[in-house]
Amino acid sequence: NDYREKYGKSDISAIDIAVSSDTSKNVFLNGFNQKQFEYIAPLIKETTEILYLFKCHKINDLSLLSTFKNLRCVHIYWNNSLENLWDMKDNSALMALSFVYVTKLSNVEALANSHIEYINLDSSDNSGKKKKLDADKSVFEKMKTLKHLFLTI
């Protein structure tokens, strides 16, 4: 079965074949909206270790990531909708976050209860204009496991 042929159809359920394998550890989602993300998240939550959301600028709620028990790293490139992080206390394997061109993020309090060691947070927009991170940065001082913090604000 060549599932690639089915991707051109408008029915997102065609993706079921691609993610039905239990070996999907590195997942790259390109251009997904919130509804598509909510559809695929339950299908990949057991195996995903590294999640890359590339140009998924219509995803504004990542709360489903709290159910990803094996998640180690999340990369987000270009999202101008996300304002809040998700509850990370059950993501015990999560060690790294990299957000580039995440322009509306304003609530990072969930980091205080995380196990994250490495954070790269670039809140500039994709034109290169710097945007001030409008969030309480004292949360980084509360992070017991944080080893590396890189902020471009």
Coordinates of C-alpha atoms in Angstrom, one line a residue:
N1 CA 0.0 0.0 0.0
D2 CA 1.4 3.3 -1.0
Y3 CA -0.1 5.7 1.6
R4 CA 1.6 8.7 0.0
E5 CA -1.0 8.6 -2.7
K6 CA -3.7 9.1 -0.1
Y7 CA -2.2 12.3 1.3
G8 CA -3.5 14.3 -1.6
K9 CA -7.1 13.6 -0.5
S10 CA -8.9 15.9 1.7
D11 CA -9.7 13.2 4.3
I12 CA -7.1 13.4 7.1
S13 CA -7.9 9.8 8.1
A14 CA -5.6 8.8 5.2
I15 CA -2.7 9.5 7.6
D16 CA -3.8 6.6 9.8
I17 CA -1.7 4.2 7.7
A18 CA 1.4 6.3 8.1
V19 CA 1.2 6.5 11.9
S20 CA -0.1 3.0 12.6
S21 CA 3.4 1.8 13.1
D22 CA 4.7 1.7 16.6
T23 CA 8.1 3.0 15.5
S24 CA 7.1 6.7 15.0
K25 CA 9.6 8.1 17.4
N26 CA 10.5 11.3 15.4
V27 CA 7.4 13.0 14.2
F28 CA 7.5 16.0 11.8
L29 CA 4.2 17.8 11.3
N30 CA 4.2 20.5 8.6
G31 CA 1.3 23.0 8.3
F32 CA -1.1 21.3 10.6
N33 CA -4.0 23.2 12.1
Q34 CA -5.6 22.6 15.5
K35 CA -8.2 20.1 14.3
Q36 CA -5.6 18.0 12.4
F37 CA -3.3 18.1 15.4
E38 CA -6.1 16.9 17.7
Y39 CA -6.8 14.1 15.2
I40 CA -3.2 12.8 15.0
A41 CA -2.1 13.3 18.6
P42 CA -3.8 10.2 20.1
L43 CA -2.3 8.2 17.2
I44 CA 1.3 9.2 18.0
K45 CA 1.3 9.9 21.7
E46 CA 2.7 6.5 22.8
T47 CA 5.8 6.4 20.6
T48 CA 6.7 10.0 19.9
E49 CA 10.0 11.1 21.5
I50 CA 10.8 14.1 19.3
L51 CA 8.1 16.3 17.9
Y52 CA 8.7 19.0 15.3
L53 CA 5.8 21.4 14.5
F54 CA 6.9 23.2 11.4
K55 CA 4.8 26.1 10.3
C56 CA 1.9 24.9 12.3
H57 CA 0.8 28.5 13.0
K58 CA -2.8 27.6 13.5
I59 CA -2.2 25.3 16.5
N60 CA -3.0 27.3 19.6
D61 CA -3.6 24.5 22.2
L62 CA -0.9 22.0 23.0
S63 CA -2.6 20.5 26.0
L64 CA -2.7 17.0 24.4
L65 CA 1.1 16.9 24.7
S66 CA 0.6 16.3 28.4
T67 CA -0.4 12.7 27.5
F68 CA 2.9 12.0 25.6
K69 CA 4.8 10.0 28.2
N70 CA 7.9 9.4 26.0
L71 CA 8.2 12.9 24.7
R72 CA 11.9 14.1 25.1
C73 CA 12.0 17.1 22.8
V74 CA 9.6 19.6 21.2
H75 CA 10.7 21.9 18.4
I76 CA 8.2 24.6 17.1
Y77 CA 9.1 26.7 14.2
W78 CA 6.8 29.6 13.3
N79 CA 3.6 29.7 15.3
N80 CA 1.8 33.0 15.7
S81 CA -1.2 31.5 17.6
L82 CA 0.3 29.8 20.7
E83 CA -0.1 31.8 23.8
N84 CA 0.2 29.2 26.6
L85 CA 2.3 26.1 27.2
W86 CA 0.7 22.8 28.3
D87 CA 0.8 21.1 31.7
M88 CA 4.2 19.4 31.6
K89 CA 4.3 17.8 35.0
D90 CA 3.6 14.3 33.6
N91 CA 6.1 14.7 30.7
S92 CA 8.9 13.3 32.9
A93 CA 11.1 12.4 29.8
L94 CA 10.8 15.9 28.3
M95 CA 14.3 17.5 28.4
A96 CA 14.4 20.1 25.6
L97 CA 12.2 22.8 24.1
S98 CA 13.1 24.8 21.1
F99 CA 10.7 27.5 19.9
V100 CA 11.6 29.7 17.0
Y101 CA 9.3 32.5 15.7
V102 CA 6.7 31.7 18.4
T103 CA 5.4 35.3 18.5
K104 CA 2.4 35.3 20.9
L105 CA 3.7 33.1 23.7
S106 CA 2.9 34.9 26.9
N107 CA 2.3 32.2 29.6
V108 CA 5.3 30.0 30.4
E109 CA 4.3 29.2 34.0
A110 CA 4.0 25.5 33.1
L111 CA 7.8 25.4 32.9
A112 CA 8.1 25.7 36.7
N113 CA 6.8 22.1 37.1
S114 CA 8.7 20.6 34.2
H115 CA 11.8 18.4 34.0
I116 CA 13.3 20.5 31.2
E117 CA 17.0 21.0 31.0
Y118 CA 17.4 22.9 27.7
I119 CA 15.3 25.8 26.4
N120 CA 15.8 27.8 23.2
L121 CA 13.1 30.5 23.0
D122 CA 13.1 32.9 20.1
S123 CA 10.1 35.2 20.1
S124 CA 11.0 37.3 17.1
D125 CA 8.7 37.1 14.1
N126 CA 9.7 35.5 10.8
S127 CA 10.7 38.8 9.3
G128 CA 13.5 39.0 11.9
K129 CA 11.9 41.7 14.0
K130 CA 12.5 41.2 17.7
K131 CA 9.4 40.9 19.8
K132 CA 9.6 41.2 23.6
L133 CA 8.6 38.0 25.4
D134 CA 5.6 39.2 27.4
A135 CA 5.9 36.6 30.1
D136 CA 7.0 36.3 33.7
K137 CA 10.7 35.3 33.2
S138 CA 11.1 34.5 36.9
V139 CA 9.7 31.1 36.1
F140 CA 13.2 30.1 34.8
E141 CA 14.6 30.7 38.3
K142 CA 12.0 28.1 39.6
M143 CA 13.1 25.4 37.2
K144 CA 15.2 22.9 39.3
T145 CA 16.5 21.0 36.3
L146 CA 17.3 23.8 33.9
K147 CA 20.9 23.7 32.6
H148 CA 20.8 25.8 29.5
L149 CA 18.6 28.8 28.6
F150 CA 18.8 30.7 25.4
L151 CA 16.4 33.6 25.0
T152 CA 16.1 35.9 22.0
I153 CA 13.6 38.4 23.1

